[in-house]
Coordinates of C-alpha atoms in Angstrom, one line a residue:
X1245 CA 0.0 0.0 0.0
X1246 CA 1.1 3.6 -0.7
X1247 CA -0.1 7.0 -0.4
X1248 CA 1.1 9.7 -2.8
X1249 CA 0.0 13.6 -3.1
X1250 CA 1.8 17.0 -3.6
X1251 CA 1.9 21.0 -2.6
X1252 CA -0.3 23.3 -4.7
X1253 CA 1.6 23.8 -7.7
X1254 CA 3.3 20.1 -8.1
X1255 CA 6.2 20.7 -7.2
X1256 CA 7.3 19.0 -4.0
X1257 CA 5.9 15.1 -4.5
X1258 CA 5.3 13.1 -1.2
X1259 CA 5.0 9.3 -1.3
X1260 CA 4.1 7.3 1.5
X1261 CA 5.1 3.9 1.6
X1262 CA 2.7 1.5 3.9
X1263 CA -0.7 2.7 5.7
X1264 CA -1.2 6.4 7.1
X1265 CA -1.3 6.7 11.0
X1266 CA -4.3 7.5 12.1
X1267 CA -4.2 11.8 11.9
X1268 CA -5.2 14.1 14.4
X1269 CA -6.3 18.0 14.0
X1270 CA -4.0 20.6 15.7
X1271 CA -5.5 23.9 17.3
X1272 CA -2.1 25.1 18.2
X1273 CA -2.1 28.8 17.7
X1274 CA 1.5 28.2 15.9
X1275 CA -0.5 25.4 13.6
X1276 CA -3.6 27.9 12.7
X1277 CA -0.9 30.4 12.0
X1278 CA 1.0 28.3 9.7
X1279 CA -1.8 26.3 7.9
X1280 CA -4.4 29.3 8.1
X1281 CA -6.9 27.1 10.3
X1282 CA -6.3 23.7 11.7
X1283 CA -3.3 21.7 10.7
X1284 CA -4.6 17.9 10.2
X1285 CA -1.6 15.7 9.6
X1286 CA -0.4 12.1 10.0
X1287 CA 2.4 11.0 11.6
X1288 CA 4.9 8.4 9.5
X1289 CA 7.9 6.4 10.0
X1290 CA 10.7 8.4 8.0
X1291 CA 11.8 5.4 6.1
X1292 CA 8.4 5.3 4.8
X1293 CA 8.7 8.8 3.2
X1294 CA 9.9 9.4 -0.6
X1295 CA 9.9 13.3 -1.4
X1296 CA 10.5 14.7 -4.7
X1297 CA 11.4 18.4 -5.8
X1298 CA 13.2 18.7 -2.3
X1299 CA 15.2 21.7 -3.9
X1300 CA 11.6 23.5 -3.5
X1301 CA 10.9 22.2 0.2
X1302 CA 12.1 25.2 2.9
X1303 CA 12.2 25.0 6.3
X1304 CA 11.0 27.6 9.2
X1305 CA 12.5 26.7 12.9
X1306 CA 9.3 27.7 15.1
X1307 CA 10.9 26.2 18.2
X1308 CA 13.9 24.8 19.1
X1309 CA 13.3 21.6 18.5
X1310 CA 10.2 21.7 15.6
X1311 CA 10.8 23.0 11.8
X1312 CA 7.6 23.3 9.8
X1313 CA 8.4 22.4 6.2
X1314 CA 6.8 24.3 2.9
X1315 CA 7.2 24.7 -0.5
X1316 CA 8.7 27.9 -1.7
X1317 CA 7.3 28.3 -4.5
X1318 CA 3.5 27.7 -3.7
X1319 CA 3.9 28.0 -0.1
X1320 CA 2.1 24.9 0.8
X1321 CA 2.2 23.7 4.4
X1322 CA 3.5 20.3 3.9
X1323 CA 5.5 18.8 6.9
X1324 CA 6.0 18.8 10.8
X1325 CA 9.1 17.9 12.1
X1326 CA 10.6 17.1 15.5
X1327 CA 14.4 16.6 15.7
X1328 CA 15.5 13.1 16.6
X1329 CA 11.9 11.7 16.1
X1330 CA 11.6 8.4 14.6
X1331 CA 8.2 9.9 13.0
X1332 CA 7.3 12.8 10.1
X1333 CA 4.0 14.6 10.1
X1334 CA 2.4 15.2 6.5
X1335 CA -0.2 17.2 6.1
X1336 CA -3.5 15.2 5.3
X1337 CA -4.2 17.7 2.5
X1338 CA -1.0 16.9 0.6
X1339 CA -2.3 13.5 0.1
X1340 CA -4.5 12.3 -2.9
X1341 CA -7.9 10.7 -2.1
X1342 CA -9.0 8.2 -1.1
X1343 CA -6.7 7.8 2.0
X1344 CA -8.7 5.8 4.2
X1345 CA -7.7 7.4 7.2
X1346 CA -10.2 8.9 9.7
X1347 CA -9.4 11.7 12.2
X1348 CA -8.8 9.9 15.3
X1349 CA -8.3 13.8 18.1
X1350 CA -8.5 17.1 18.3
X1351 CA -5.5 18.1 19.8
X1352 CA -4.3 21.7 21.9
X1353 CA -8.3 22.6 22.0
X1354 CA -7.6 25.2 24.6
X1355 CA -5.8 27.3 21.8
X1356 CA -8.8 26.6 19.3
X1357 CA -10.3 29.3 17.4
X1358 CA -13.4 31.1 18.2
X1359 CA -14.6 31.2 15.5
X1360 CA -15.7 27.2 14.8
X1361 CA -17.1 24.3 17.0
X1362 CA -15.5 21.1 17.1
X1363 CA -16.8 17.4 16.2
X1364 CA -17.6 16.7 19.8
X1365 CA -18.1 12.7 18.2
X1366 CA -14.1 12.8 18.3
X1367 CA -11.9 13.0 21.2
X1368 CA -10.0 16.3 22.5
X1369 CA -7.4 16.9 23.9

């Protein structure tokens, strides 16, 4: 089984090889900042990841251990990333559909927005 999507204009390519984790949606004010609203993403063993057109992938440290990855041309949020993690975080919206995967928690709920309720049939955090 494998997953494959892309940024906006094409071109940073993710593949995913093997099943997406189950995702979760962040309400982080760093994550609505970054992704413009929630940031819904999966987390991946590296080894599992393929990426294509990484000349157009940038990074942005926004702490000292987390760097947000994006595509600098399109400016696509794409990736999460925690140094020395075993694990990647992909954006669920890179992917193409069907995925299969089902958002399993709201995370950081405290920080949400006021300006939308939440799914109260899926667990917070």
């Amino acid at each position: 089984m494998h997953h494959e999507g892309s940024c906006l204009c094409g071109e940073v390519r993710v593949r995913v090889d093997g099943e997406l984790g189950p995702p979760d949606a962040c309400h982080c004010s760093q994550c609505r900042k970054w992704s413009g609203h929630v940031w819904a993403s999966t987390d991946v063993l590296r080894e599992q990841v393929a990426l294509e057109g990484e000349e157009h992938l940038r990074w942005f440290q926004s702490s000292e251990k987390v760097r947000r990855g994006f595509c600098s041309r399109c400016g696509s949020s794409l990736l999460w990333d925690v140094e020395g993690r075993s694990r990647l975080a992909i954006a669920m919206g890179v992917f193409d559909t069907p995925t299969g995967a089902r958002l399993h928690a709201h995370i950081f709920t405290a920080d949400k927005g006021d300006y939308y309720p939440l799914d109260e049939g899926i667990p917070q955090e």
